[in-house]
Each structure stands twice: as structure tokens, then as C-alpha cells.
mmCIF file of C-alpha atoms in Angstrom:
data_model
loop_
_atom_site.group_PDB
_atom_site.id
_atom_site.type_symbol
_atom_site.label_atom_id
_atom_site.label_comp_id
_atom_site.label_asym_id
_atom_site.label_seq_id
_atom_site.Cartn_x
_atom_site.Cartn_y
_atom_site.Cartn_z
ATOM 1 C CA UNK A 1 7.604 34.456 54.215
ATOM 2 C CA UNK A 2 10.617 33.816 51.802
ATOM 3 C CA UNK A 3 9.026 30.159 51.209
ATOM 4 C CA UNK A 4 5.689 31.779 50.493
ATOM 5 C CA UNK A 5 6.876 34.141 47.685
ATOM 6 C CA UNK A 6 9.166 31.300 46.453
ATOM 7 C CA UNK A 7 6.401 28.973 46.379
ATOM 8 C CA UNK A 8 3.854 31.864 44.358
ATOM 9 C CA UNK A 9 6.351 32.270 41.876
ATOM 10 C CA UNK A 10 7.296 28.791 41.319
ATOM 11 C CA UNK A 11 3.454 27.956 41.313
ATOM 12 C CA UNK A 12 3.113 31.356 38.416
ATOM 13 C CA UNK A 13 6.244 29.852 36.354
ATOM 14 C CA UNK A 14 4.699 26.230 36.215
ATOM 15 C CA UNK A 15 0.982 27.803 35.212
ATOM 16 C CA UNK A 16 2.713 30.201 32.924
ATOM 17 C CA UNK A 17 4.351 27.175 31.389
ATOM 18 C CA UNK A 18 1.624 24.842 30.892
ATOM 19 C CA UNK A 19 -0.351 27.802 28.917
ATOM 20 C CA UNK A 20 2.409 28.633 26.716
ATOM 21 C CA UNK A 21 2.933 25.272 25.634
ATOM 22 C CA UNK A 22 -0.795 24.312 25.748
ATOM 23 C CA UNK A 23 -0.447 27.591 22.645
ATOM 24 C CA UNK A 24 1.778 25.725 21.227
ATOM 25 C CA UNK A 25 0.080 22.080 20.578
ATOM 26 C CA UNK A 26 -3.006 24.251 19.021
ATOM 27 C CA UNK A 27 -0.859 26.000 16.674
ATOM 28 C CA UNK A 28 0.461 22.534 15.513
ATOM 29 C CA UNK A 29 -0.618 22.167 11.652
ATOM 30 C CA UNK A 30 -0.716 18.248 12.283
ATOM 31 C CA UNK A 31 -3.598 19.091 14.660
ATOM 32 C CA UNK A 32 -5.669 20.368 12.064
ATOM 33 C CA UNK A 33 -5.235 17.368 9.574
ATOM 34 C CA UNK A 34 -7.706 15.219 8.979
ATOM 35 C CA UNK A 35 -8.247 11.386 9.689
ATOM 36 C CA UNK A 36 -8.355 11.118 5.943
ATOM 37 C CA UNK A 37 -5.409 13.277 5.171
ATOM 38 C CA UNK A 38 -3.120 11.197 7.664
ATOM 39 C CA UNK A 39 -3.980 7.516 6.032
ATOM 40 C CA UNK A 40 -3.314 9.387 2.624
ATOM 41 C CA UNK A 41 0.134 10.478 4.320
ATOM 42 C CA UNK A 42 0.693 7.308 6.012
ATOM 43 C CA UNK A 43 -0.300 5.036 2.776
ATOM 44 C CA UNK A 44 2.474 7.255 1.459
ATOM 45 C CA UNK A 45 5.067 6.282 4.223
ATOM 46 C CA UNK A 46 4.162 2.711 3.851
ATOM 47 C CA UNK A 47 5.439 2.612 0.086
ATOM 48 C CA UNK A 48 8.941 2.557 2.082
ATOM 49 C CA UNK A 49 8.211 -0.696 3.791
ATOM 50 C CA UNK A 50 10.227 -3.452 2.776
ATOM 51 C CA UNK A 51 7.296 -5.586 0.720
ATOM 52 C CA UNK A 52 6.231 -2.044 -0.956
ATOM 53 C CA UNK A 53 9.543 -1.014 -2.465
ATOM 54 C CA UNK A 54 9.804 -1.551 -6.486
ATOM 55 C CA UNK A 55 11.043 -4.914 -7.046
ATOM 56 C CA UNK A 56 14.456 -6.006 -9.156
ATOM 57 C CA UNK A 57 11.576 -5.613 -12.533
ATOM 58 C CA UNK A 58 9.999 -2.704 -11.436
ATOM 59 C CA UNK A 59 13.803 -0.842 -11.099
ATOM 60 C CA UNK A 60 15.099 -2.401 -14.815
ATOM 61 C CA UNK A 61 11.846 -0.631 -16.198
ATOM 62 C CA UNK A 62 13.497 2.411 -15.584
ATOM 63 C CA UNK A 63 9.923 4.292 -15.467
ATOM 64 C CA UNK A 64 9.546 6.704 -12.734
ATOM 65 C CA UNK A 65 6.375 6.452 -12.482
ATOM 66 C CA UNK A 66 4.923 4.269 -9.696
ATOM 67 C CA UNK A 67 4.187 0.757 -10.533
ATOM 68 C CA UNK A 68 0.329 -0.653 -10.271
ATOM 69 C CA UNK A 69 1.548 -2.702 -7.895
ATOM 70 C CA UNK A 70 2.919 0.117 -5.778
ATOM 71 C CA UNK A 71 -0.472 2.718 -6.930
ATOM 72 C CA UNK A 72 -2.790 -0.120 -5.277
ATOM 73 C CA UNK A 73 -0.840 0.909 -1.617
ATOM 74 C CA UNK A 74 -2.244 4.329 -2.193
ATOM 75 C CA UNK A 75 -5.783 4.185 -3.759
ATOM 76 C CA UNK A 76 -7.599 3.755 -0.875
ATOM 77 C CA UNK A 77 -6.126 6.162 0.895
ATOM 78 C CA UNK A 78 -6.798 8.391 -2.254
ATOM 79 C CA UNK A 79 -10.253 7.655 -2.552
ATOM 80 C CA UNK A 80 -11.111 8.439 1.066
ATOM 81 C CA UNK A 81 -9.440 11.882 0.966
ATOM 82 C CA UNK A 82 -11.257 12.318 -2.102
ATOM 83 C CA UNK A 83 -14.544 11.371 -0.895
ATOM 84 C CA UNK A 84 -13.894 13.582 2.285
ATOM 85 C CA UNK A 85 -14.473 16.359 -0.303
ATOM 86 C CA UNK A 86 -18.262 15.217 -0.805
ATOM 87 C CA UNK A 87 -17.304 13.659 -4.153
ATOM 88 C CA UNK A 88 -19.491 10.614 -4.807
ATOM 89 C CA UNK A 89 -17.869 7.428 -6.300
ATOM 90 C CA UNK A 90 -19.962 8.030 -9.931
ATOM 91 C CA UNK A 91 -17.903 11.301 -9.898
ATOM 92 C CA UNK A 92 -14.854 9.713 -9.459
ATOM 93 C CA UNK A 93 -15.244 7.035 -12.279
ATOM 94 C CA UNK A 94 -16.380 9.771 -14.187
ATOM 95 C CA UNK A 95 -13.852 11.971 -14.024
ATOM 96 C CA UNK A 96 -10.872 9.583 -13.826
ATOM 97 C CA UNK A 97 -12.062 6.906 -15.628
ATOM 98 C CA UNK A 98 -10.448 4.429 -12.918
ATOM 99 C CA UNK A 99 -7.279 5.151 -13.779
ATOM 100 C CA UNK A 100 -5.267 5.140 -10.988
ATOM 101 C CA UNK A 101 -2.890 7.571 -12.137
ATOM 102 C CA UNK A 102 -5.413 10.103 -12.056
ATOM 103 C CA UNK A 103 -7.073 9.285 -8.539
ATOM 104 C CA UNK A 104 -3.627 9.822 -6.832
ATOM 105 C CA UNK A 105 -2.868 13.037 -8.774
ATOM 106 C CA UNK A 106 -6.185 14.205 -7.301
ATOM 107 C CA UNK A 107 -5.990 13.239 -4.208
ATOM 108 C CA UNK A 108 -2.057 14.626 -3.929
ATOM 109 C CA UNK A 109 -3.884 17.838 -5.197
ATOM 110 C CA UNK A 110 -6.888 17.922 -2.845
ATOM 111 C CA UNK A 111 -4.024 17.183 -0.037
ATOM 112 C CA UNK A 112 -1.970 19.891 -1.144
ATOM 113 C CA UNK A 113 -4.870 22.549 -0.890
ATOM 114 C CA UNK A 114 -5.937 21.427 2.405
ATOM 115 C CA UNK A 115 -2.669 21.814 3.679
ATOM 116 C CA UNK A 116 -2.005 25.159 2.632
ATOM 117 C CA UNK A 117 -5.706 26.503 3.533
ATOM 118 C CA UNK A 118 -4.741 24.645 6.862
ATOM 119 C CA UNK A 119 -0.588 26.998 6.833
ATOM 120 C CA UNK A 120 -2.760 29.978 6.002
ATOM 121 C CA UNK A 121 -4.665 29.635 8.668
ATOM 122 C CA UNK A 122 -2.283 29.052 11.210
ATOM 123 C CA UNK A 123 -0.546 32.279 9.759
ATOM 124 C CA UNK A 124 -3.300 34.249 10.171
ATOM 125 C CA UNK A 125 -3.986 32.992 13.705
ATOM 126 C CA UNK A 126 -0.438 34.029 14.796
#
């Protein structure tokens, strides 16, 4: 009998468990980012990669702004996260003019809302 209850309340301690941490995982905000909002993140983790750093030129600039070479690693991961908005590529050129400049600034602003709508919403679900 002592093995029984032992055994029911090991059994309610493991299924207890597995739901609180199943909670958990749901309430992750990385679970509700998009595909397009993780290449934009990741495009911005690659400019750390050793052939994406700002070469001996690039540094005696002294600029802080990114280098074309360096924007190109992050337009196309800008334009998707744009597009993901329903923004068609005439509005794009039309509004930026194809300056890259101003399709990163966008996209780091249409990145920035989505995560907060998507911290707002896990505040209101807790």
C-alpha cells in the first residue's frame, strides 16, 4: 500500500511537472516570433562573423554608421520582414528610394513594434 501511494504521488509530481513547464515554453516571447523576424535577428548576429566585421578602411573612416558592405548582410533580411507587413516592393522603392539606410531603419522599426505587441501580449496573458 505504501508503494501504491508513493507511486500516485510520484506519477502526480511528474504530470504536475510536465504541465507547468509545458506553461512555460508557450509563454516564451521567442515562440511568438516570426520566421521573418528571426532571419532579420540572425542577419543581425551574422554582422559578428569574422568576414562581416568592418575592415582596417571601414574602422579609419571613423563613421558609425554601417558600411554598404556591411548594410548588404542585412537587406534581405529587411526586406522580408518588411514585406511580411503586406508592403509590396513598388512601396518600398517608393518610400525609401533604395536607400539602404532607410530599409533597415524600417525594418528595425517594424521589428521593434512586433516585439513589443508580441511583450504586451504575453503580459496580458499572465
Amino acid at each position: 500500500m505504501k508503494n501504491l501511494i508513493s507511486c500516485l504521488l510520484l506519477t502526480s509530481l511528474v504530470i504536475f511537472g510536465a504541465c507547468s513547464s509545458e506553461n512555460a515554453v508557450i509563454t516564451n516571447p521567442e515562440t511568438f516570433k516570426s520566421p521573418e523576424m528571426e532571419a532579420f535577428a540572425k542577419a543581425f548576429k551574422n554582422l559578428n562573423r569574422p568576414e562581416n566585421k568592418p575592415t582596417a578602411e571601414e574602422k579609419r573612416s571613423g563613421s558609425a554608421e554601417l558600411s554598404d558592405r556591411r548594410k548588404e548582410t542585412l537587406i534581405p533580411a529587411s526586406l522580408e520582414l518588411i514585406k511580411s507587413t503586406g508592403v509590396t516592393d513598388q512601396e518600398i522603392e517608393q518610400k525609401t528610394k533604395g536607400d539602404m539606410s532607410a530599409i533597415i531603419v524600417w525594418a528595425i522599426q517594424i521589428n521593434n513594434h512586433k516585439n513589443n505587441e508580441i511583450k504586451n501580449r504575453l503580459h496580458t496573458e499572465n
